[in-house]
PDB file of C-alpha atoms in Angstrom:
ATOM      1  CA  LYS A 294     -10.889  -3.076 -15.400  1.00  0.00           C
ATOM      2  CA  ILE A 295     -10.566  -6.586 -16.911  1.00  0.00           C
ATOM      3  CA  ILE A 296     -12.069  -6.942 -20.383  1.00  0.00           C
ATOM      4  CA  ASP A 297     -13.036 -10.304 -21.840  1.00  0.00           C
ATOM      5  CA  LEU A 298     -11.773  -9.952 -25.413  1.00  0.00           C
ATOM      6  CA  GLY A 299     -13.771 -12.967 -26.519  1.00  0.00           C
ATOM      7  CA  GLN A 300     -17.008 -11.081 -25.878  1.00  0.00           C
ATOM      8  CA  LEU A 301     -15.909  -8.301 -28.245  1.00  0.00           C
ATOM      9  CA  LEU A 302     -15.517 -10.659 -31.202  1.00  0.00           C
ATOM     10  CA  ARG A 303     -18.299 -11.193 -33.728  1.00  0.00           C
ATOM     11  CA  HIS A 304     -19.077 -14.683 -32.442  1.00  0.00           C
ATOM     12  CA  HIS A 305     -18.195 -13.881 -28.827  1.00  0.00           C
ATOM     13  CA  GLY A 306     -15.586 -16.610 -28.625  1.00  0.00           C
ATOM     14  CA  LYS A 307     -16.321 -20.298 -28.308  1.00  0.00           C
ATOM     15  CA  SER A 308     -18.989 -21.208 -25.772  1.00  0.00           C
ATOM     16  CA  ARG A 309     -18.061 -24.074 -23.526  1.00  0.00           C
ATOM     17  CA  HIS A 310     -20.020 -26.198 -21.123  1.00  0.00           C
ATOM     18  CA  ASN A 311     -18.811 -26.294 -17.577  1.00  0.00           C
ATOM     19  CA  LYS A 312     -17.720 -29.668 -16.233  1.00  0.00           C
ATOM     20  CA  ALA A 313     -20.910 -30.120 -14.241  1.00  0.00           C
ATOM     21  CA  TYR A 314     -23.060 -29.700 -17.369  1.00  0.00           C
ATOM     22  CA  GLN A 315     -25.240 -32.643 -18.285  1.00  0.00           C
ATOM     23  CA  GLU A 316     -27.125 -32.794 -21.533  1.00  0.00           C
ATOM     24  CA  LYS A 317     -30.809 -32.810 -20.795  1.00  0.00           C
ATOM     25  CA  ARG A 318     -32.160 -33.414 -24.310  1.00  0.00           C
ATOM     26  CA  GLY A 319     -33.900 -36.751 -24.383  1.00  0.00           C
ATOM     27  CA  LYS A 320     -32.693 -39.625 -22.274  1.00  0.00           C
ATOM     28  CA  ILE A 321     -32.824 -43.060 -23.882  1.00  0.00           C
ATOM     29  CA  PRO A 322     -34.658 -45.631 -21.780  1.00  0.00           C
ATOM     30  CA  ILE A 323     -32.293 -48.591 -21.425  1.00  0.00           C
ATOM     31  CA  PRO A 324     -34.348 -51.782 -21.023  1.00  0.00           C
ATOM     32  CA  ASN A 325     -31.482 -54.295 -21.452  1.00  0.00           C
ATOM     33  CA  LYS A 326     -27.941 -53.710 -20.270  1.00  0.00           C
ATOM     34  CA  ILE A 327     -24.895 -55.431 -21.691  1.00  0.00           C
ATOM     35  CA  HIS A 328     -24.475 -57.382 -18.432  1.00  0.00           C
ATOM     36  CA  ASP A 329     -27.763 -59.184 -19.228  1.00  0.00           C
ATOM     37  CA  ARG A 330     -26.544 -60.281 -22.670  1.00  0.00           C
ATOM     38  CA  PRO A 331     -26.373 -64.086 -23.190  1.00  0.00           C
ATOM     39  CA  ARG A 332     -23.075 -65.824 -22.415  1.00  0.00           C
ATOM     40  CA  GLU A 333     -22.884 -67.067 -25.989  1.00  0.00           C
ATOM     41  CA  ALA A 334     -22.504 -63.464 -27.149  1.00  0.00           C
ATOM     42  CA  ASP A 335     -19.870 -62.649 -24.547  1.00  0.00           C
ATOM     43  CA  ASN A 336     -17.844 -65.788 -25.282  1.00  0.00           C
ATOM     44  CA  ARG A 337     -18.195 -65.487 -29.081  1.00  0.00           C
ATOM     45  CA  VAL A 338     -19.553 -69.027 -29.310  1.00  0.00           C
ATOM     46  CA  GLU A 339     -22.078 -68.560 -32.115  1.00  0.00           C
ATOM     47  CA  ILE A 340     -22.662 -66.345 -35.118  1.00  0.00           C
ATOM     48  CA  GLY A 341     -25.480 -63.798 -34.943  1.00  0.00           C
ATOM     49  CA  HIS A 342     -24.497 -61.518 -32.070  1.00  0.00           C
ATOM     50  CA  TRP A 343     -23.925 -58.052 -33.575  1.00  0.00           C
ATOM     51  CA  GLU A 344     -22.276 -54.870 -32.319  1.00  0.00           C
ATOM     52  CA  GLY A 345     -23.481 -51.632 -33.923  1.00  0.00           C
ATOM     53  CA  ASP A 346     -22.179 -48.089 -34.268  1.00  0.00           C
ATOM     54  CA  THR A 347     -22.136 -45.101 -36.608  1.00  0.00           C
ATOM     55  CA  VAL A 348     -19.259 -43.393 -38.409  1.00  0.00           C
ATOM     56  CA  LEU A 349     -19.878 -39.702 -39.033  1.00  0.00           C
ATOM     57  CA  GLY A 350     -18.965 -37.733 -42.107  1.00  0.00           C
ATOM     58  CA  LYS A 351     -17.797 -34.180 -42.608  1.00  0.00           C
ATOM     59  CA  SER A 352     -21.141 -32.453 -42.335  1.00  0.00           C
ATOM     60  CA  GLY A 353     -22.472 -34.621 -39.534  1.00  0.00           C
ATOM     61  CA  LYS A 354     -25.647 -35.239 -41.562  1.00  0.00           C
ATOM     62  CA  ALA A 355     -25.089 -38.525 -43.368  1.00  0.00           C
ATOM     63  CA  CYS A 356     -23.471 -41.379 -41.495  1.00  0.00           C
ATOM     64  CA  VAL A 357     -22.365 -44.939 -42.076  1.00  0.00           C
ATOM     65  CA  VAL A 358     -24.007 -47.583 -39.903  1.00  0.00           C
ATOM     66  CA  THR A 359     -21.831 -50.593 -39.101  1.00  0.00           C
ATOM     67  CA  LEU A 360     -22.851 -53.967 -37.686  1.00  0.00           C
ATOM     68  CA  VAL A 361     -20.067 -56.425 -36.835  1.00  0.00           C
ATOM     69  CA  ASP A 362     -20.651 -60.046 -35.897  1.00  0.00           C
ATOM     70  CA  ARG A 363     -18.787 -60.827 -32.670  1.00  0.00           C
ATOM     71  CA  LYS A 364     -17.682 -64.341 -33.664  1.00  0.00           C
ATOM     72  CA  SER A 365     -16.922 -64.140 -37.390  1.00  0.00           C
ATOM     73  CA  ARG A 366     -16.102 -60.380 -37.464  1.00  0.00           C
ATOM     74  CA  TYR A 367     -18.314 -60.212 -40.577  1.00  0.00           C
ATOM     75  CA  LEU A 368     -19.122 -56.567 -41.321  1.00  0.00           C
ATOM     76  CA  LEU A 369     -22.399 -55.151 -42.620  1.00  0.00           C
ATOM     77  CA  ILE A 370     -22.250 -51.503 -43.729  1.00  0.00           C
ATOM     78  CA  GLY A 371     -25.087 -49.200 -44.722  1.00  0.00           C
ATOM     79  CA  LYS A 372     -25.453 -45.493 -45.299  1.00  0.00           C
ATOM     80  CA  ALA A 373     -28.062 -43.422 -43.462  1.00  0.00           C
ATOM     81  CA  ALA A 374     -28.974 -40.096 -45.064  1.00  0.00           C
ATOM     82  CA  LYS A 375     -29.327 -38.473 -41.639  1.00  0.00           C
ATOM     83  CA  ARG A 376     -28.076 -39.296 -38.180  1.00  0.00           C
ATOM     84  CA  THR A 377     -31.584 -39.448 -36.768  1.00  0.00           C
ATOM     85  CA  SER A 378     -32.884 -42.404 -34.820  1.00  0.00           C
ATOM     86  CA  GLU A 379     -35.449 -43.136 -37.548  1.00  0.00           C
ATOM     87  CA  ALA A 380     -32.890 -43.171 -40.377  1.00  0.00           C
ATOM     88  CA  VAL A 381     -30.373 -45.243 -38.406  1.00  0.00           C
ATOM     89  CA  THR A 382     -33.029 -47.742 -37.301  1.00  0.00           C
ATOM     90  CA  ASP A 383     -34.226 -48.108 -40.910  1.00  0.00           C
ATOM     91  CA  THR A 384     -30.639 -48.741 -42.041  1.00  0.00           C
ATOM     92  CA  VAL A 385     -30.066 -51.336 -39.296  1.00  0.00           C
ATOM     93  CA  SER A 386     -33.340 -52.985 -40.331  1.00  0.00           C
ATOM     94  CA  ASP A 387     -32.196 -53.118 -43.967  1.00  0.00           C
ATOM     95  CA  LEU A 388     -28.861 -54.624 -42.913  1.00  0.00           C
ATOM     96  CA  MET A 389     -30.581 -57.275 -40.791  1.00  0.00           C
ATOM     97  CA  LYS A 390     -32.695 -58.303 -43.794  1.00  0.00           C
ATOM     98  CA  LEU A 391     -29.461 -59.308 -45.553  1.00  0.00           C
ATOM     99  CA  TRP A 392     -29.050 -62.116 -42.981  1.00  0.00           C
ATOM    100  CA  PRO A 393     -32.631 -63.183 -42.184  1.00  0.00           C
ATOM    101  CA  GLY A 394     -32.988 -65.263 -39.039  1.00  0.00           C
ATOM    102  CA  ARG A 395     -29.307 -64.886 -38.141  1.00  0.00           C
ATOM    103  CA  SER A 396     -29.592 -61.959 -35.757  1.00  0.00           C
ATOM    104  CA  LEU A 397     -29.647 -63.197 -32.180  1.00  0.00           C
ATOM    105  CA  THR A 398     -28.664 -59.981 -30.344  1.00  0.00           C
ATOM    106  CA  ILE A 399     -27.593 -56.429 -31.153  1.00  0.00           C
ATOM    107  CA  THR A 400     -25.333 -54.340 -28.927  1.00  0.00           C
ATOM    108  CA  PRO A 401     -25.497 -50.774 -30.271  1.00  0.00           C
ATOM    109  CA  ASP A 402     -23.761 -47.632 -29.124  1.00  0.00           C
ATOM    110  CA  ARG A 403     -25.547 -45.527 -26.496  1.00  0.00           C
ATOM    111  CA  GLY A 404     -25.867 -42.588 -28.877  1.00  0.00           C
ATOM    112  CA  LYS A 405     -29.217 -40.951 -29.463  1.00  0.00           C
ATOM    113  CA  GLU A 406     -29.173 -42.217 -33.035  1.00  0.00           C
ATOM    114  CA  PHE A 407     -29.950 -45.670 -31.580  1.00  0.00           C
ATOM    115  CA  ALA A 408     -32.864 -44.453 -29.433  1.00  0.00           C
ATOM    116  CA  LYS A 409     -35.451 -46.340 -31.515  1.00  0.00           C
ATOM    117  CA  VAL A 410     -33.401 -49.457 -32.194  1.00  0.00           C
ATOM    118  CA  GLN A 411     -35.533 -51.232 -29.590  1.00  0.00           C
ATOM    119  CA  CYS A 412     -38.327 -51.435 -32.191  1.00  0.00           C
ATOM    120  CA  LEU A 413     -36.126 -53.994 -33.989  1.00  0.00           C
ATOM    121  CA  THR A 414     -36.942 -56.332 -31.117  1.00  0.00           C
ATOM    122  CA  ASP A 415     -40.606 -56.048 -32.050  1.00  0.00           C
ATOM    123  CA  LYS A 416     -39.939 -56.393 -35.795  1.00  0.00           C
ATOM    124  CA  PHE A 417     -37.317 -59.169 -35.831  1.00  0.00           C
ATOM    125  CA  GLY A 418     -37.438 -60.576 -32.295  1.00  0.00           C
ATOM    126  CA  THR A 419     -33.803 -59.538 -31.809  1.00  0.00           C
ATOM    127  CA  PRO A 420     -33.092 -58.146 -28.328  1.00  0.00           C
ATOM    128  CA  CYS A 421     -30.846 -55.089 -28.005  1.00  0.00           C
ATOM    129  CA  TYR A 422     -28.349 -54.759 -25.151  1.00  0.00           C
ATOM    130  CA  PHE A 423     -26.810 -51.377 -24.386  1.00  0.00           C
ATOM    131  CA  PRO A 424     -23.300 -50.909 -22.927  1.00  0.00           C
ATOM    132  CA  ASP A 425     -22.501 -48.810 -19.881  1.00  0.00           C
ATOM    133  CA  PRO A 426     -22.007 -45.074 -20.503  1.00  0.00           C
ATOM    134  CA  HIS A 427     -18.520 -44.072 -21.683  1.00  0.00           C
ATOM    135  CA  SER A 428     -17.411 -47.721 -22.014  1.00  0.00           C
ATOM    136  CA  PRO A 429     -16.327 -48.286 -25.626  1.00  0.00           C
ATOM    137  CA  TRP A 430     -14.255 -51.334 -24.640  1.00  0.00           C
ATOM    138  CA  GLN A 431     -17.508 -53.238 -24.059  1.00  0.00           C
ATOM    139  CA  ARG A 432     -18.012 -53.144 -27.840  1.00  0.00           C
ATOM    140  CA  GLY A 433     -14.380 -53.445 -28.802  1.00  0.00           C
ATOM    141  CA  THR A 434     -14.907 -55.459 -31.980  1.00  0.00           C
ATOM    142  CA  ASN A 435     -17.017 -52.692 -33.480  1.00  0.00           C
ATOM    143  CA  GLU A 436     -14.755 -49.856 -32.325  1.00  0.00           C
ATOM    144  CA  ASN A 437     -11.732 -51.591 -33.863  1.00  0.00           C
ATOM    145  CA  THR A 438     -13.591 -52.247 -37.119  1.00  0.00           C
ATOM    146  CA  ASN A 439     -14.660 -48.599 -37.335  1.00  0.00           C
ATOM    147  CA  GLY A 440     -11.012 -47.620 -36.900  1.00  0.00           C
ATOM    148  CA  LEU A 441     -10.094 -49.874 -39.833  1.00  0.00           C
ATOM    149  CA  LEU A 442     -12.963 -48.413 -41.861  1.00  0.00           C
ATOM    150  CA  ARG A 443     -11.505 -44.933 -41.319  1.00  0.00           C
ATOM    151  CA  GLU A 444      -8.622 -45.965 -43.593  1.00  0.00           C
ATOM    152  CA  TYR A 445     -11.102 -45.898 -46.488  1.00  0.00           C
ATOM    153  CA  LEU A 446     -13.386 -43.155 -45.139  1.00  0.00           C
ATOM    154  CA  PRO A 447     -11.028 -40.754 -43.318  1.00  0.00           C
ATOM    155  CA  LYS A 448     -12.344 -38.089 -40.962  1.00  0.00           C
ATOM    156  CA  GLY A 449     -13.561 -35.127 -42.932  1.00  0.00           C
ATOM    157  CA  THR A 450     -14.918 -37.265 -45.784  1.00  0.00           C
ATOM    158  CA  ASP A 451     -18.208 -35.920 -47.134  1.00  0.00           C
ATOM    159  CA  LEU A 452     -20.458 -38.978 -46.864  1.00  0.00           C
ATOM    160  CA  ASP A 453     -23.289 -37.188 -48.693  1.00  0.00           C
ATOM    161  CA  SER A 454     -21.292 -37.418 -51.927  1.00  0.00           C
ATOM    162  CA  ILE A 455     -20.278 -41.080 -51.517  1.00  0.00           C
ATOM    163  CA  THR A 456     -22.498 -43.584 -53.296  1.00  0.00           C
ATOM    164  CA  ASP A 457     -24.014 -46.635 -51.655  1.00  0.00           C
ATOM    165  CA  ARG A 458     -22.107 -48.779 -54.149  1.00  0.00           C
ATOM    166  CA  ARG A 459     -18.756 -47.401 -52.925  1.00  0.00           C
ATOM    167  CA  ILE A 460     -19.719 -48.111 -49.335  1.00  0.00           C
TER     168      ILE A 460
END
């Protein structure tokens, strides 16, 4: 008889999803796709077109929200206490207030933490354009900047203990 030793362990081994598994928790409605974004944003002609993402910490609770301007590569960084859509949207809103009237578009990640970022369109009049699934190269400026940021906030850093001033 074949015995699965993993089932005899205290935690029954690591559970894994099969390849056909699709997460069914909350789908984000995508009103604007990146292909509808203005040409000025794609060609980096003018300042004010932002790419957004989050950088996670050790615990996965607190995160750093980054917005990078596509033309100037100017970086806005803020800390969100939780990786919830409300906390991330509030942080993005606070970052946008630093440059009033200069936000023409935002292209965030497709993560669930950006599920409510569409309300920024109502608040600031800034449309949000979402990339295709599993296509990080469509927001390459932000992905590269987050890689550079990891030099100062390496993986495993506890972001809960880092002050806003240090960020």
